[in-house]
Coordinates of C-alpha atoms and ligand atoms in Angstrom, one line a residue:
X1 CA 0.0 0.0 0.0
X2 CA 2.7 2.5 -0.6
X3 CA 3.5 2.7 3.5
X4 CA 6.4 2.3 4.8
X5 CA 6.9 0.8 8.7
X6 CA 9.1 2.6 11.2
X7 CA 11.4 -0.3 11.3
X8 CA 12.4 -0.6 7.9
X9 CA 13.6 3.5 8.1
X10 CA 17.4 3.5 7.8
X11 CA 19.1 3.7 11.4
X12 CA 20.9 7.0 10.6
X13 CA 17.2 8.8 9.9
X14 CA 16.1 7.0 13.1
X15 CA 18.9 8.3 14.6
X16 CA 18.0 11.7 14.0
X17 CA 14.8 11.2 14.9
X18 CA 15.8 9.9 18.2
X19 CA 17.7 13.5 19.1
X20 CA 14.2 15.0 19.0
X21 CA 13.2 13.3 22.0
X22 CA 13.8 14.4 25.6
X23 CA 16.1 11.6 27.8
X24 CA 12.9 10.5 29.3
X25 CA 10.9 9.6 25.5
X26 CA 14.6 7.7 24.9
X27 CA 14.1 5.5 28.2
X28 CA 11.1 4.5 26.8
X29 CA 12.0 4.0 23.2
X30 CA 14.9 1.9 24.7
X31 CA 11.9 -0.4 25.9
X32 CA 10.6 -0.9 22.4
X33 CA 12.9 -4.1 21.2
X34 CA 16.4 -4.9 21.2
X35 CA 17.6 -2.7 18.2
X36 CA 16.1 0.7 19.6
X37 CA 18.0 -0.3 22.7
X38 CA 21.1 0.1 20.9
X39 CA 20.1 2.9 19.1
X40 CA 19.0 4.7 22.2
X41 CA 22.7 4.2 23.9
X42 CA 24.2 6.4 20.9
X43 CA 26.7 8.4 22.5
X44 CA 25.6 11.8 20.7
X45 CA 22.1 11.3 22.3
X46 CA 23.4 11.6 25.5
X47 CA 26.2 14.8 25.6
X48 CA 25.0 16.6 28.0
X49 CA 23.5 15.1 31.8
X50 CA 21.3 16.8 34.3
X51 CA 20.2 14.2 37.0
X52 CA 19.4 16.7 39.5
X53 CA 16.5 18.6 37.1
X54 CA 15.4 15.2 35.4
X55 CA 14.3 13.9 38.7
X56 CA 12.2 16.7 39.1
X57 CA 10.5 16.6 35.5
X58 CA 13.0 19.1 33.9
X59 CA 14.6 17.0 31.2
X60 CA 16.2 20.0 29.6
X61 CA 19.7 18.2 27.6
X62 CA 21.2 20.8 25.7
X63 CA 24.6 22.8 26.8
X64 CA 25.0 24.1 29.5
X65 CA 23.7 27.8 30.1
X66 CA 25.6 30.9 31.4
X67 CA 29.0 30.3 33.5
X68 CA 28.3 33.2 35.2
X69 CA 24.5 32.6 36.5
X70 CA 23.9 33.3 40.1
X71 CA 22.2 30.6 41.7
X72 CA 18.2 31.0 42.6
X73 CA 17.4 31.5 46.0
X74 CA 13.8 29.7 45.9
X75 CA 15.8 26.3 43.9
X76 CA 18.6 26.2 46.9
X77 CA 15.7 26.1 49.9
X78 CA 14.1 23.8 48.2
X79 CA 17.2 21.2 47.3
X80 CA 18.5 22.1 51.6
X81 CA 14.8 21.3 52.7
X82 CA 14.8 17.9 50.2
X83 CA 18.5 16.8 51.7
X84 CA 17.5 17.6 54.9
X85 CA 14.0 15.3 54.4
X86 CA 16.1 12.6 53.2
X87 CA 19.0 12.4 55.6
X88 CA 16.2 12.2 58.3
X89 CA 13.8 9.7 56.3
X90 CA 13.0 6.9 58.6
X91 CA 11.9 4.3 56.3
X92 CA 9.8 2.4 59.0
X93 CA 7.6 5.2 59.3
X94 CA 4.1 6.4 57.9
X95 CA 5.0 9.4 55.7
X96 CA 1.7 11.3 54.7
X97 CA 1.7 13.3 51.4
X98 CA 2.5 16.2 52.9
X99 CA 5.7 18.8 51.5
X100 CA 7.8 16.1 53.7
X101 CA 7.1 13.3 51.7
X102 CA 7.2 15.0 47.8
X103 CA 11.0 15.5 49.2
X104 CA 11.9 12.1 49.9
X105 CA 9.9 10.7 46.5
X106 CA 11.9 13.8 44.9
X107 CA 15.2 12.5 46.4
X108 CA 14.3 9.0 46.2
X109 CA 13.5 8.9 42.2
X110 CA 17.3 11.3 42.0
X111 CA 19.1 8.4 43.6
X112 CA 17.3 5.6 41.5
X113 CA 18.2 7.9 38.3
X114 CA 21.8 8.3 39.5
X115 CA 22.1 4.5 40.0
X116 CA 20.2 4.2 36.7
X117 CA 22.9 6.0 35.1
X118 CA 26.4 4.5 36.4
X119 CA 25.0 1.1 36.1
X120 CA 23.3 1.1 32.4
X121 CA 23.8 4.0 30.5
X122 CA 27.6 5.4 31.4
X123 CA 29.2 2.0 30.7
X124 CA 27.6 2.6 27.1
X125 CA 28.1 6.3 26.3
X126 CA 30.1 7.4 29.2
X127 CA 33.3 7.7 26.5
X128 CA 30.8 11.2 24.9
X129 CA 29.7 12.6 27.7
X130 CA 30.9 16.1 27.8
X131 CA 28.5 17.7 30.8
X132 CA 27.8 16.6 33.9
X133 CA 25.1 18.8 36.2
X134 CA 25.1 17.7 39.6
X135 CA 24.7 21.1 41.4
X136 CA 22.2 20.9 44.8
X137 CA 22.2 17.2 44.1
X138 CA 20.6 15.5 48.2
X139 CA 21.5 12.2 46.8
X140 CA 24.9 12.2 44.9
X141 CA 28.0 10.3 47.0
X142 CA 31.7 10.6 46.7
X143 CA 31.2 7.3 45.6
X144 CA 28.8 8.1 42.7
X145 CA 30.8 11.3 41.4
X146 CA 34.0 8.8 41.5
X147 CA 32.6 6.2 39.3
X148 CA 31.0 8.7 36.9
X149 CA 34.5 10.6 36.4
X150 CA 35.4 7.1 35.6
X151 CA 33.4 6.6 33.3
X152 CA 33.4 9.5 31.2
X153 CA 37.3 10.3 30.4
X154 CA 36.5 13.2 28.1
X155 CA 34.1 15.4 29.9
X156 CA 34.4 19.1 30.0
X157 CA 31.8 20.2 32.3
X158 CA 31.2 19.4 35.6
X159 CA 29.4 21.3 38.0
X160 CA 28.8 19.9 41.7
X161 CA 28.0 22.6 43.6
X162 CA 26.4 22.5 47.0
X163 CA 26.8 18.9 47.1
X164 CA 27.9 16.9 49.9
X165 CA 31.0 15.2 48.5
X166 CA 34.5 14.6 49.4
X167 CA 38.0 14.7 48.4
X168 CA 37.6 10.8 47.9
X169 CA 35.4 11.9 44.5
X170 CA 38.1 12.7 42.6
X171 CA 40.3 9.8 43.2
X172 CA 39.9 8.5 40.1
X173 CA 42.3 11.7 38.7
X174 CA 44.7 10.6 40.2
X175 CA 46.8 9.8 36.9
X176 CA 48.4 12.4 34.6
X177 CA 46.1 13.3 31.8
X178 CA 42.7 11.8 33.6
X179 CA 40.6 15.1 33.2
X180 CA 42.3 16.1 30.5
X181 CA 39.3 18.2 28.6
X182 CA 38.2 19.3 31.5
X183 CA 37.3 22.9 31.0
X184 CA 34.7 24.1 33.7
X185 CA 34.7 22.7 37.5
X186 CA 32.0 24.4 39.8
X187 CA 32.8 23.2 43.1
X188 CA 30.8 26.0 44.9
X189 CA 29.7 25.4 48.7
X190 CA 31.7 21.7 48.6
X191 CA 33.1 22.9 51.9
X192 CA 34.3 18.9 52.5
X193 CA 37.1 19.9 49.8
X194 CA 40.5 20.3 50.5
X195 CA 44.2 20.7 49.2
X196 CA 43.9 16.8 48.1
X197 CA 41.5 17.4 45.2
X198 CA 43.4 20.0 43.4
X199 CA 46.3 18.3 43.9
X200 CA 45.0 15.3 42.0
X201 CA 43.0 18.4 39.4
X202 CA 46.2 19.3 38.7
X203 CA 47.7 16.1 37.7
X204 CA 44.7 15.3 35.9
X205 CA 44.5 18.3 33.8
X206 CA 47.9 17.2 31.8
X207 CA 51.1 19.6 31.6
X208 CA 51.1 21.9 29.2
X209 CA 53.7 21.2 26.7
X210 CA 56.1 23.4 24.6
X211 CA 57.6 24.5 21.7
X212 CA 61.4 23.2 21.9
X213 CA 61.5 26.1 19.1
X214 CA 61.2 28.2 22.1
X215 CA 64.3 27.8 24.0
X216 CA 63.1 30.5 27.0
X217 CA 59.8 28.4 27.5
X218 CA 61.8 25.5 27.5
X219 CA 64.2 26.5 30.1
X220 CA 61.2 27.7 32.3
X221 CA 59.6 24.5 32.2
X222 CA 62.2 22.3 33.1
X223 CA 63.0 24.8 36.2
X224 CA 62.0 22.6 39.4
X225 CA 58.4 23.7 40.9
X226 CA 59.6 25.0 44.3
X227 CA 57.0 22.2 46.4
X228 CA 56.3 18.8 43.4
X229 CA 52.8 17.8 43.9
X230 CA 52.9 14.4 45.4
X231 CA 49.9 12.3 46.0
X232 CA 51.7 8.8 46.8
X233 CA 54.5 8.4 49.8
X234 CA 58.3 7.9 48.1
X235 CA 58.4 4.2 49.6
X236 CA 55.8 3.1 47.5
X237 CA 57.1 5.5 44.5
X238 CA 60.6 3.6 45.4
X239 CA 59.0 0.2 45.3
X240 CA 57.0 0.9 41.8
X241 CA 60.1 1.9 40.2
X242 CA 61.8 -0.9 40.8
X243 CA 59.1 -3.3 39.8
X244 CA 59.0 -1.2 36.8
X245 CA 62.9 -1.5 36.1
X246 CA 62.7 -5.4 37.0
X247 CA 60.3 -5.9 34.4
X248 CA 62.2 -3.6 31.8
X249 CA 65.1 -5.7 32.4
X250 CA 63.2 -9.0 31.1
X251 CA 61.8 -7.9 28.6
X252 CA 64.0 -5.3 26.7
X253 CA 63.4 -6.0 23.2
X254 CA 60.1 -4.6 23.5
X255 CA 57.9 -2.0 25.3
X256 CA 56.1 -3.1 28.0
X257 CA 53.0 -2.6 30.0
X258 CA 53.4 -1.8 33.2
X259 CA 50.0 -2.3 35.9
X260 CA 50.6 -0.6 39.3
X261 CA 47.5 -2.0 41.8
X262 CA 48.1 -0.9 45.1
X263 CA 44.9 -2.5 46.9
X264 CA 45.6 -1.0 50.4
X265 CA 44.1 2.1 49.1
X266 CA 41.0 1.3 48.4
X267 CA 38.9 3.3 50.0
X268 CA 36.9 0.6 51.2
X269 CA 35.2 -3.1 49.7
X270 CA 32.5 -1.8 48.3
X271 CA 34.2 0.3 45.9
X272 CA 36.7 -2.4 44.9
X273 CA 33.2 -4.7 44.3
X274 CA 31.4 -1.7 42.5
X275 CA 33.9 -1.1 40.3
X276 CA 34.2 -4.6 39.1
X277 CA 30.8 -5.0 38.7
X278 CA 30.8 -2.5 36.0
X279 CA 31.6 -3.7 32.6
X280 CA 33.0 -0.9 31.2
X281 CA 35.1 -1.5 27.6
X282 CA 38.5 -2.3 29.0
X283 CA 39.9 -0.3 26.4
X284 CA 38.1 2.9 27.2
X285 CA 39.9 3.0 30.9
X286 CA 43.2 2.9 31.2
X287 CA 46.0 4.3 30.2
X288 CA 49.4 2.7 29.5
X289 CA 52.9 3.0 29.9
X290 CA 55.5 2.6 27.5
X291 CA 59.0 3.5 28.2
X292 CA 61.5 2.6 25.5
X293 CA 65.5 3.3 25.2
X294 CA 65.4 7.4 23.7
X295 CA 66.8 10.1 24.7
X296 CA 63.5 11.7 26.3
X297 CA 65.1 14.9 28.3
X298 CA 62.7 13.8 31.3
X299 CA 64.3 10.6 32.1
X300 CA 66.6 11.5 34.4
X301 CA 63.9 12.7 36.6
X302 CA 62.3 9.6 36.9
X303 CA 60.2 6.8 35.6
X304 CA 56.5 7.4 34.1
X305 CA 53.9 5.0 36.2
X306 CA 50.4 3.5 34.8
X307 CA 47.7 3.2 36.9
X308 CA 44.0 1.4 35.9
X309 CA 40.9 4.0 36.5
X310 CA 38.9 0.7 38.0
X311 CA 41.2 0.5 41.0
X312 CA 41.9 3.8 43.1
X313 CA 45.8 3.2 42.4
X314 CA 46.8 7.1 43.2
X315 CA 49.9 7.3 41.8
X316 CA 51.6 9.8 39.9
X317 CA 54.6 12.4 40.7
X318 CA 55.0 15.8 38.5
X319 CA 58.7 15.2 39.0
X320 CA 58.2 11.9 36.7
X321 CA 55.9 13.3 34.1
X322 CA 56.8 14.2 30.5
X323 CA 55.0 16.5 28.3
X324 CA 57.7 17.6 26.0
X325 CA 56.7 17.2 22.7
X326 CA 59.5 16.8 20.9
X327 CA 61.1 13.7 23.2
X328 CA 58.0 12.2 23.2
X329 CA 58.1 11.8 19.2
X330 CA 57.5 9.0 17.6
X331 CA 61.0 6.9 18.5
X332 CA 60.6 8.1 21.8
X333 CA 57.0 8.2 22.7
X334 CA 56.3 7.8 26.2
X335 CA 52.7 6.7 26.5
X336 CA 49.3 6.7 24.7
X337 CA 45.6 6.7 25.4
X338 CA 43.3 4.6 24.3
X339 CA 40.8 6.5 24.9
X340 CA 38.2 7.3 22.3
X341 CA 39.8 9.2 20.2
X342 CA 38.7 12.2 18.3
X343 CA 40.8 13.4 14.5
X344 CA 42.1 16.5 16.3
X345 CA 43.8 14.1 19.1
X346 CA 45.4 11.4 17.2
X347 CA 49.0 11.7 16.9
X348 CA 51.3 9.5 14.9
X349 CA 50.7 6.6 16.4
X350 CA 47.4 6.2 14.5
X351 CA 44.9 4.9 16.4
X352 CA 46.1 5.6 20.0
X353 CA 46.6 9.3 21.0
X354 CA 49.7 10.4 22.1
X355 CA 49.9 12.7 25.2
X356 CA 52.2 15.1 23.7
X357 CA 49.3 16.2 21.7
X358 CA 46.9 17.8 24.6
X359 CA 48.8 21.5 24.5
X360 CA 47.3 23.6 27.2
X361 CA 45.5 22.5 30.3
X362 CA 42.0 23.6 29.4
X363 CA 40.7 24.5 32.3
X364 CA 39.0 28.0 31.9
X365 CA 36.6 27.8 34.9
X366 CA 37.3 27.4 38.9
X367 CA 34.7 27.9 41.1
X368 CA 35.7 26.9 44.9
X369 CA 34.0 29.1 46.7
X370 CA 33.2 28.5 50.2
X371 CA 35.9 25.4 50.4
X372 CA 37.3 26.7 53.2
X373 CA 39.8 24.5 53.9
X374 CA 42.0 24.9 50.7
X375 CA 45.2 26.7 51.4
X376 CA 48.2 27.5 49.5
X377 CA 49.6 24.4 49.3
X378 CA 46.6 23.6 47.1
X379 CA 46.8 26.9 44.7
X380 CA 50.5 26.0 44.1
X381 CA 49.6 22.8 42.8
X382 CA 47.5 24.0 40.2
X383 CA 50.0 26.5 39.4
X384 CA 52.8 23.8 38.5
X385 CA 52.7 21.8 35.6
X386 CA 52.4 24.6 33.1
X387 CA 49.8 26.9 35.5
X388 CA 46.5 27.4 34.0
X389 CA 47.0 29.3 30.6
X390 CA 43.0 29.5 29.4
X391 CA 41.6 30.3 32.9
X392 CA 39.5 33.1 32.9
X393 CA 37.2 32.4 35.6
X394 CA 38.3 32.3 39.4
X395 CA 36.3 32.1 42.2
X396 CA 37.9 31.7 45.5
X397 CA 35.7 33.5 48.0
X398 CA 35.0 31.7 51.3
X399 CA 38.7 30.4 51.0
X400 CA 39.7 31.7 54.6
X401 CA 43.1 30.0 54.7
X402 CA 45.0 31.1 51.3
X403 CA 46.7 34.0 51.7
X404 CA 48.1 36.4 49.3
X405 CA 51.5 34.7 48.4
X406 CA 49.5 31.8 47.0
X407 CA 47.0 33.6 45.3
X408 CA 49.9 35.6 43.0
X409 CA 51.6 32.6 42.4
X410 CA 48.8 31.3 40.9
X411 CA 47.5 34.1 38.9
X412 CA 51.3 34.4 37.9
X413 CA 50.2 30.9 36.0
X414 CA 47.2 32.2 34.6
X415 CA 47.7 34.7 32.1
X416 CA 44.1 35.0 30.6
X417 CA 42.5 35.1 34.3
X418 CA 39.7 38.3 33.6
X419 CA 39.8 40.5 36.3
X420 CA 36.0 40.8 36.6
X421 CA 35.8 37.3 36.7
X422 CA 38.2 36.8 39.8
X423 CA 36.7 36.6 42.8
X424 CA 38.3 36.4 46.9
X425 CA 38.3 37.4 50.0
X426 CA 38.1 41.7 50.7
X427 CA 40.3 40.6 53.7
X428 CA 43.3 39.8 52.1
X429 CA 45.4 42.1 50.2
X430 CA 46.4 40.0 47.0
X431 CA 47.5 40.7 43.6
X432 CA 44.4 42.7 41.3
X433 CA 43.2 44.1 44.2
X434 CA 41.8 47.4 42.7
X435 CA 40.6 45.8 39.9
X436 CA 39.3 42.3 41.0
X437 CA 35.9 41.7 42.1
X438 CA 35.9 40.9 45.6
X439 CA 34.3 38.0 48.0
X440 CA 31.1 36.7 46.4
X441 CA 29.7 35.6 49.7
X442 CA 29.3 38.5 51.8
X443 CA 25.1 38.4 50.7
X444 CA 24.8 34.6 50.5
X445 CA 23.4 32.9 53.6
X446 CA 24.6 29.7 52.8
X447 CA 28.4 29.8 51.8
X448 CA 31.1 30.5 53.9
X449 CA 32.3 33.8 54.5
X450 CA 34.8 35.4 57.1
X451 CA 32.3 38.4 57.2
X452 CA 29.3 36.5 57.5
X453 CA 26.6 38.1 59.9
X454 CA 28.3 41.3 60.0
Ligands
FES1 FE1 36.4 37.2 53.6 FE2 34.0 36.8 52.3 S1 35.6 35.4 52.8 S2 35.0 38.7 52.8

């Protein structure tokens, strides 16, 4: 009769069809049969998360809005009064449908999304997943926020403001390169965050390499940072490198592997058992080392290490890490991704993407307002490794203990930092001060402050 059925339409129209359709519409379509299953897991369906507003019947999916948006007063009660409703939820008791109880079913259906997510959709797409919108989340865990970093290698948004996490959240970046698109990072009101997360942001962003056509920038860059960001003790740095050099010796006709698992740092047994149970591509998560006889200008400092992003093996050094990109050529390559790989990131090894190619550290926005208990140590980390060339956002009110020799070292390392866009404490009398804008939280009731109440 002329008709033609929806199943016989060619998956790329079906496809496009299927971008129409809010993340709630492809849940369902995913129900349909087996093919729109797969077709529903697409990675390019699924760019751009918001758990927090889907729970709540917002299922809003494109980019994320303005940087600079000040959050609502009315939406920040409500998410404090829903946490607070759900820390105290006895589930034994007779809830009536009062404001009490929409909390809780609110919280309740975040949490089943959340687990929804990590467990069924990340493993699938998790590889083109560029946003992640966690802000005023009641139900999102260290835990959670640890295995979705680890499952999305190449995001470039993430905002987790006002949530209740920890530095254990970002343990997964605890290799060189493992957030290295990472562009935005709204950590507003996470007041459990200290010097130990951007110690590991740091390492994770990459080091921006150089030109060795530039002898000045070269000489700068192999100057010693005055404090190296460590995140492992020396013994067990010691004991890797020697593994590492025992195996070398074996097998020195060819590049090798190298797996460093260091199980008493777990965090506990339920992570070790979460993270197998995922079945994530092996391929997509992990990065390997390869060191091979060259003449890499880094060596002398020290071996490169490999760690797997199912097991919380912290373990990197910035006194062992090389981002030149002329010793890390092809005779001399150091190590490769295998990551999913994009045209613009593939370097001359074909298929796998060489380190040397990430540049700059794309970081452009730092919110960490109200995380009180970051101190200098933690705005000299960021500062090494190549500083922070594209940020232009800084937000560091409510950060009582920095003072101002760590604030102009690190705006030393940021050369596109925007005035207008830097933001810290009236008290203290660091570098932009005439033209900067000040503490953000002298109005807000819910952020710290050292002028709070006043
Ligand atoms: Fe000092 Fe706000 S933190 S003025």
């Amino acid at each position: 009769n002329g008709q033609t059925h929806i199943s016989q339409l060619p998956t790329e129209i079906m496809l496009r069809l299927f971008h129409y359709l809010s993340p709630k519409d492809l849940c369902r379509c995913s129900q349909v049969c087996s093919s729109w299953s797969e077709l529903a897991k697409t990675g390019s369906l699924w760019r751009h998360l918001y758990p927090v507003r889907w729970a709540r019947g917002d299922y809003y999916n494109g980019p994320p809005g303005d940087q600079d948006q000040e959050p609502d007063d009315d939406w920040v009660k409500s998410r404090q009064k829903e946490g607070l409703a759900y820390q105290e939820w006895d589930e034994d008791a007779d809830v009536d449908e009062s404001d009490g109880y929409k909390a809780i079913t609110n919280a309740q259906r975040e949490k089943r999304l959340l687990n929804g997510l990590i467990h069924h959709l990340l493993p699938a797409v998790g590889g083109s997943v560029k946003s992640i919108v966690l802000a005023y989340s009641s139900t999102v865990s260290s835990k959670m926020v640890r295995q979705i970093l680890n499952l999305c290698p190449n995001i470039s948004h993430l905002d987790l403001t006002q949530s209740d996490i920890t530095d254990a959240a970002f343990d997964s970046w605890s290799f060189y390169g493992a957030c290295h698109s990472l562009e935005h990072l709204d950590l507003s009101g996470c007041d459990k965050i200290s010097d130990y997360t951007l110690k590991k942001l740091s390492v994770g962003l990459g080091k921006t390499s150089i030109s060795d056509n530039c002898p000045n920038k070269r000489a700068k860059l192999l100057k010693a940072p005055p404090v190296p960001i460590s995140l492992m003790d020396e013994r067990s740095l010691h004991q890797a490198v020697r593994r590492h050099q025992a195996l070398m010796f074996k097998q020195r006709s060819s590049p090798s592997h190298v797996w460093v698992l260091d199980s008493s740092h777990l965090a506990d047994i339920e992570d070790a058992a979460g993270w197998r149970r995922l079945s994530v591509p092996e391929e997509e998560h992990f990065v390997q080392t390869q060191l091979v006889a060259g003449s890499c200008c880094c060596r002398r400092r020290g071996l490169r290490t490999s760690t797997m992003s199912y097991l919380h093996a912290p373990f990197v050094s910035a006194e062992v890490l090389c981002g030149h990109s002329t010793c890390c050529s092809s005779d001399t390559a150091l190590r490769t991704f295998s990551e999913p790989q994009t045209e613009s990131c593939r370097g001359s090894t074909g298929d796998f993407r060489t380190k040397c190619s990430h540049s700059k550290r794309s970081l452009r926005f730092l919110s960490l307002s109200g995380c009180y208990q970051v101190t200098d140590s933690g705005l000299r980390a960021l500062s090494q490794l190549g500083g922070l060339p594209l940020l232009e956002h800084l937000n560091l009110s409510g950060c009582l203990l920095i003072t101002e020799v760590g604030l102009q070292e690190l705006v030393s390392a940021c050369p596109s930092l925007k005035d207008e866009h830097f933001y810290y404490c009236d008290n203290i009398n660091g570098p932009l001060a005439d033209t900067a804008s000040g503490c953000q939280n002298l109005q807000c009731g819910f952020r710290v402050c050292c002028r709070s109440g006043e």
